[in-house]
Amino acid sequence: MTDLPDDPVQRQYEAYPYPERDAAEEATRLISGSPSHPFEIDHFLFDGVRDWSQPFRVLVAGGGTGDALIMLAQILADNGVQAEIVYLDMSQASRRIAEARAKVRGLTNIRFETGNLLDAASYGSFDYIDCCGVLHHLPDPDAGFAALRGALAEGGGIGAMVYAPYGRAGVYEMQDALKALVLDDSPQEQVRMARMLLQGLPPTNGLARNPFLNDHAHGGDAGLYDLLLHSRDRPYTVPQLFDTLERAGLTFVSFAAPGRYDPRMMIGDPELRARAEVLPYRERAALAERLVGNIKVHAFYATADNTPKQVAQITEDTVPCLIGASGAALAESIYKTGMIRGEFDGVAFQRKLPNDAAGMLAAIDGRRNLEEVRRIMGWEKPRFNELFTTLYQPLNNFGLMRFSHLKRFASQR
Ligand SMILES: C[S@@+](CC[C@H](N)C(=O)[O-])C[C@H]1O[C@@H](n2cnc3c(N)ncnc32)[C@H](O)[C@@H]1O
């Protein structure tokens, strides 16, 4: 194993596994998120048509207390996918929590390993690698990106999350301020003093002025440590992220919520909007990040293929699936208000949709393909396709609809 001798980050995650999780809660809920929901993996990396009868090898690199691990392992098991999921983390304390969560659920598709993700390839080659909230803590993040690329099977891809600077406004000043005050104290003492400092901050303090950062308020001691006392944590702007991927030989596929990176959402003036529209994608996304100011993390998908990948196309065989939203709730909103609405860290979005879109949502069950949905509605193809595209665009942009054959596969077994 590649050692990190006396590494402060390693010490941190032994003292404060993050995020704080209690295995007993597995009996009451499944934490679901992005990246790494299987619908999303299918949508962004396998054209929305992965053949789930084929074995699926996954690496969860820096798996921590197990959120992505448990989500993936449970959903793949529930749908009868033959999967092997390798959990890899250098923190023994985090692994114990993740193992306890898997045990409560009776999951048998996970192999637990303690080690450094720089050695990822020594655990095999993987169809999918999750790496969420980890790479920005490495001494040499580029080496981490390259190591993950080196562990991808042909045609496989990565779903990752790294910090972004503007939405974390206030964090880095506070990290530096705390280093000046409590660097040599024990982790527990650092947390105690950080809480004292937070209580007396002036209203002009950057963190106090950023209402969308609340890990320190709601994430317990581990949340506070992770946000404000981290010894190694670097954010990525959109251009920095794209440059990093390029250096690692990874090809960007999509952000998990592409709508957050569309500058047209943030520009009212038509002339300026038209200028934004003609920028290359990378510059458009960078512009959106700068204008909106609230992006705290970048959750994205990438592959090792050299050619840019088309995200899942709409065909008759497309199986639309909803994530994090119920079709009934969306349909009700459309009937009542003629809109779907949402909010991301203080920015509201709304899209007008015709009442027929609510009817279409009622026929979308994650198993039917579009041809079957169309037959239920009894519509002609052109009219049906136009309505589906109108519905799909905002739902995909905000991470609510993906294409995947997973549940269809499970229902046909
Ligand atoms: C912020 S936690 C994120 C955990 C998990 N991925 C999640 O999203 O909930 C970061 C994790 O990365 C692990 N980690 C950091 N550097 C690592 C490395 N080089 N190899 C393996 N794990 C590492 C830490 O031990 C910690 O559990």
JSON list of C-alpha atoms and ligand atoms in Angstrom, two decimals, residues 1-2 4 7 9-10 12-14 16-19 21 60-68 87-92 94-95 101 115-119 130-139 161 163 226 230 232, ligand 1:
[
{"chain": "A", "resi": 1, "resn": "MET", "atom": "CA", "xyz": [0.00, 0.00, 0.00]},
{"chain": "A", "resi": 2, "resn": "THR", "atom": "CA", "xyz": [1.19, 3.52, -0.77]},
{"chain": "A", "resi": 4, "resn": "LEU", "atom": "CA", "xyz": [0.94, 8.39, 3.88]},
{"chain": "A", "resi": 7, "resn": "ASP", "atom": "CA", "xyz": [-0.66, 12.16, 7.41]},
{"chain": "A", "resi": 9, "resn": "VAL", "atom": "CA", "xyz": [-5.86, 13.85, 6.73]},
{"chain": "A", "resi": 10, "resn": "GLN", "atom": "CA", "xyz": [-5.53, 10.19, 7.69]},
{"chain": "A", "resi": 12, "resn": "GLN", "atom": "CA", "xyz": [-8.55, 13.37, 10.86]},
{"chain": "A", "resi": 13, "resn": "TYR", "atom": "CA", "xyz": [-10.70, 10.60, 9.38]},
{"chain": "A", "resi": 14, "resn": "GLU", "atom": "CA", "xyz": [-9.68, 8.19, 12.17]},
{"chain": "A", "resi": 16, "resn": "TYR", "atom": "CA", "xyz": [-13.82, 12.07, 12.81]},
{"chain": "A", "resi": 17, "resn": "PRO", "atom": "CA", "xyz": [-15.22, 9.70, 10.18]},
{"chain": "A", "resi": 18, "resn": "TYR", "atom": "CA", "xyz": [-17.31, 11.82, 7.85]},
{"chain": "A", "resi": 19, "resn": "PRO", "atom": "CA", "xyz": [-20.17, 12.14, 7.30]},
{"chain": "A", "resi": 21, "resn": "ARG", "atom": "CA", "xyz": [-23.60, 7.96, 10.31]},
{"chain": "A", "resi": 60, "resn": "VAL", "atom": "CA", "xyz": [-15.97, 3.24, -4.25]},
{"chain": "A", "resi": 61, "resn": "ALA", "atom": "CA", "xyz": [-12.70, 5.11, -3.75]},
{"chain": "A", "resi": 62, "resn": "GLY", "atom": "CA", "xyz": [-12.50, 6.90, -0.41]},
{"chain": "A", "resi": 63, "resn": "GLY", "atom": "CA", "xyz": [-15.83, 5.33, 0.53]},
{"chain": "A", "resi": 64, "resn": "GLY", "atom": "CA", "xyz": [-15.87, 6.96, 3.98]},
{"chain": "A", "resi": 65, "resn": "THR", "atom": "CA", "xyz": [-18.81, 6.01, 6.17]},
{"chain": "A", "resi": 66, "resn": "GLY", "atom": "CA", "xyz": [-20.53, 4.47, 3.17]},
{"chain": "A", "resi": 67, "resn": "ASP", "atom": "CA", "xyz": [-23.23, 6.70, 1.68]},
{"chain": "A", "resi": 68, "resn": "ALA", "atom": "CA", "xyz": [-22.56, 5.98, -2.02]},
{"chain": "A", "resi": 87, "resn": "TYR", "atom": "CA", "xyz": [-15.01, -0.25, -0.87]},
{"chain": "A", "resi": 88, "resn": "LEU", "atom": "CA", "xyz": [-11.60, 1.35, -0.44]},
{"chain": "A", "resi": 89, "resn": "ASP", "atom": "CA", "xyz": [-10.64, 3.86, 2.24]},
{"chain": "A", "resi": 90, "resn": "MET", "atom": "CA", "xyz": [-7.54, 4.53, 4.29]},
{"chain": "A", "resi": 91, "resn": "SER", "atom": "CA", "xyz": [-9.57, 5.18, 7.45]},
{"chain": "A", "resi": 92, "resn": "GLN", "atom": "CA", "xyz": [-10.26, 2.10, 9.59]},
{"chain": "A", "resi": 94, "resn": "SER", "atom": "CA", "xyz": [-14.80, 4.98, 8.59]},
{"chain": "A", "resi": 95, "resn": "ARG", "atom": "CA", "xyz": [-14.67, 1.43, 7.30]},
{"chain": "A", "resi": 101, "resn": "ARG", "atom": "CA", "xyz": [-24.33, -0.25, 7.77]},
{"chain": "A", "resi": 115, "resn": "GLY", "atom": "CA", "xyz": [-5.80, 1.26, 1.53]},
{"chain": "A", "resi": 116, "resn": "ASN", "atom": "CA", "xyz": [-4.83, 4.22, -0.58]},
{"chain": "A", "resi": 117, "resn": "LEU", "atom": "CA", "xyz": [-6.76, 5.04, -3.73]},
{"chain": "A", "resi": 118, "resn": "LEU", "atom": "CA", "xyz": [-3.43, 5.71, -5.44]},
{"chain": "A", "resi": 119, "resn": "ASP", "atom": "CA", "xyz": [-3.26, 1.90, -5.57]},
{"chain": "A", "resi": 130, "resn": "ASP", "atom": "CA", "xyz": [-17.27, 6.55, -7.42]},
{"chain": "A", "resi": 131, "resn": "CYS", "atom": "CA", "xyz": [-15.01, 9.11, -5.80]},
{"chain": "A", "resi": 132, "resn": "CYS", "atom": "CA", "xyz": [-16.97, 11.65, -3.87]},
{"chain": "A", "resi": 133, "resn": "GLY", "atom": "CA", "xyz": [-15.40, 14.35, -1.72]},
{"chain": "A", "resi": 134, "resn": "VAL", "atom": "CA", "xyz": [-11.95, 12.76, -1.72]},
{"chain": "A", "resi": 135, "resn": "LEU", "atom": "CA", "xyz": [-9.66, 13.92, -4.52]},
{"chain": "A", "resi": 136, "resn": "HIS", "atom": "CA", "xyz": [-9.50, 17.51, -3.26]},
{"chain": "A", "resi": 137, "resn": "HIS", "atom": "CA", "xyz": [-7.96, 16.19, 0.00]},
{"chain": "A", "resi": 138, "resn": "LEU", "atom": "CA", "xyz": [-5.04, 14.37, -1.62]},
{"chain": "A", "resi": 139, "resn": "PRO", "atom": "CA", "xyz": [-1.46, 15.73, -1.34]},
{"chain": "A", "resi": 161, "resn": "MET", "atom": "CA", "xyz": [-17.44, 15.19, -6.67]},
{"chain": "A", "resi": 163, "resn": "TYR", "atom": "CA", "xyz": [-15.28, 21.14, -4.01]},
{"chain": "A", "resi": 226, "resn": "ASP", "atom": "CA", "xyz": [-14.51, 18.60, 7.75]},
{"chain": "A", "resi": 230, "resn": "HIS", "atom": "CA", "xyz": [-9.51, 20.34, 7.40]},
{"chain": "A", "resi": 232, "resn": "ARG", "atom": "CA", "xyz": [-5.84, 19.76, 3.21]},
{"chain": "B", "resi": 1, "resn": "LIG", "atom": "C1", "xyz": [-15.03, 13.62, 3.07]},
{"chain": "B", "resi": 1, "resn": "LIG", "atom": "S1", "xyz": [-14.88, 11.90, 3.23]},
{"chain": "B", "resi": 1, "resn": "LIG", "atom": "C2", "xyz": [-15.99, 11.38, 1.94]},
{"chain": "B", "resi": 1, "resn": "LIG", "atom": "C3", "xyz": [-16.50, 10.00, 2.14]},
{"chain": "B", "resi": 1, "resn": "LIG", "atom": "C4", "xyz": [-17.47, 9.48, 1.09]},
{"chain": "B", "resi": 1, "resn": "LIG", "atom": "N1", "xyz": [-16.88, 9.39, -0.21]},
{"chain": "B", "resi": 1, "resn": "LIG", "atom": "C5", "xyz": [-18.72, 10.32, 1.04]},
{"chain": "B", "resi": 1, "resn": "LIG", "atom": "O1", "xyz": [-18.92, 11.04, 0.05]},
{"chain": "B", "resi": 1, "resn": "LIG", "atom": "O2", "xyz": [-19.51, 10.28, 1.97]},
{"chain": "B", "resi": 1, "resn": "LIG", "atom": "C6", "xyz": [-13.28, 11.59, 2.51]},
{"chain": "B", "resi": 1, "resn": "LIG", "atom": "C7", "xyz": [-12.83, 10.14, 2.67]},
{"chain": "B", "resi": 1, "resn": "LIG", "atom": "O3", "xyz": [-11.71, 9.92, 1.81]},
{"chain": "B", "resi": 1, "resn": "LIG", "atom": "C8", "xyz": [-10.78, 9.10, 2.48]},
{"chain": "B", "resi": 1, "resn": "LIG", "atom": "N2", "xyz": [-9.47, 9.31, 1.85]},
{"chain": "B", "resi": 1, "resn": "LIG", "atom": "C9", "xyz": [-8.78, 10.46, 1.77]},
{"chain": "B", "resi": 1, "resn": "LIG", "atom": "N3", "xyz": [-7.64, 10.26, 1.09]},
{"chain": "B", "resi": 1, "resn": "LIG", "atom": "C10", "xyz": [-7.63, 8.96, 0.70]},
{"chain": "B", "resi": 1, "resn": "LIG", "atom": "C11", "xyz": [-6.72, 8.14, -0.02]},
{"chain": "B", "resi": 1, "resn": "LIG", "atom": "N4", "xyz": [-5.60, 8.65, -0.52]},
{"chain": "B", "resi": 1, "resn": "LIG", "atom": "N5", "xyz": [-7.03, 6.85, -0.21]},
{"chain": "B", "resi": 1, "resn": "LIG", "atom": "C12", "xyz": [-8.18, 6.32, 0.30]},
{"chain": "B", "resi": 1, "resn": "LIG", "atom": "N6", "xyz": [-9.07, 7.04, 1.00]},
{"chain": "B", "resi": 1, "resn": "LIG", "atom": "C13", "xyz": [-8.80, 8.34, 1.21]},
{"chain": "B", "resi": 1, "resn": "LIG", "atom": "C14", "xyz": [-10.87, 9.55, 3.91]},
{"chain": "B", "resi": 1, "resn": "LIG", "atom": "O4", "xyz": [-10.37, 8.59, 4.80]},
{"chain": "B", "resi": 1, "resn": "LIG", "atom": "C15", "xyz": [-12.37, 9.80, 4.06]},
{"chain": "B", "resi": 1, "resn": "LIG", "atom": "O5", "xyz": [-13.05, 8.66, 4.54]}
]
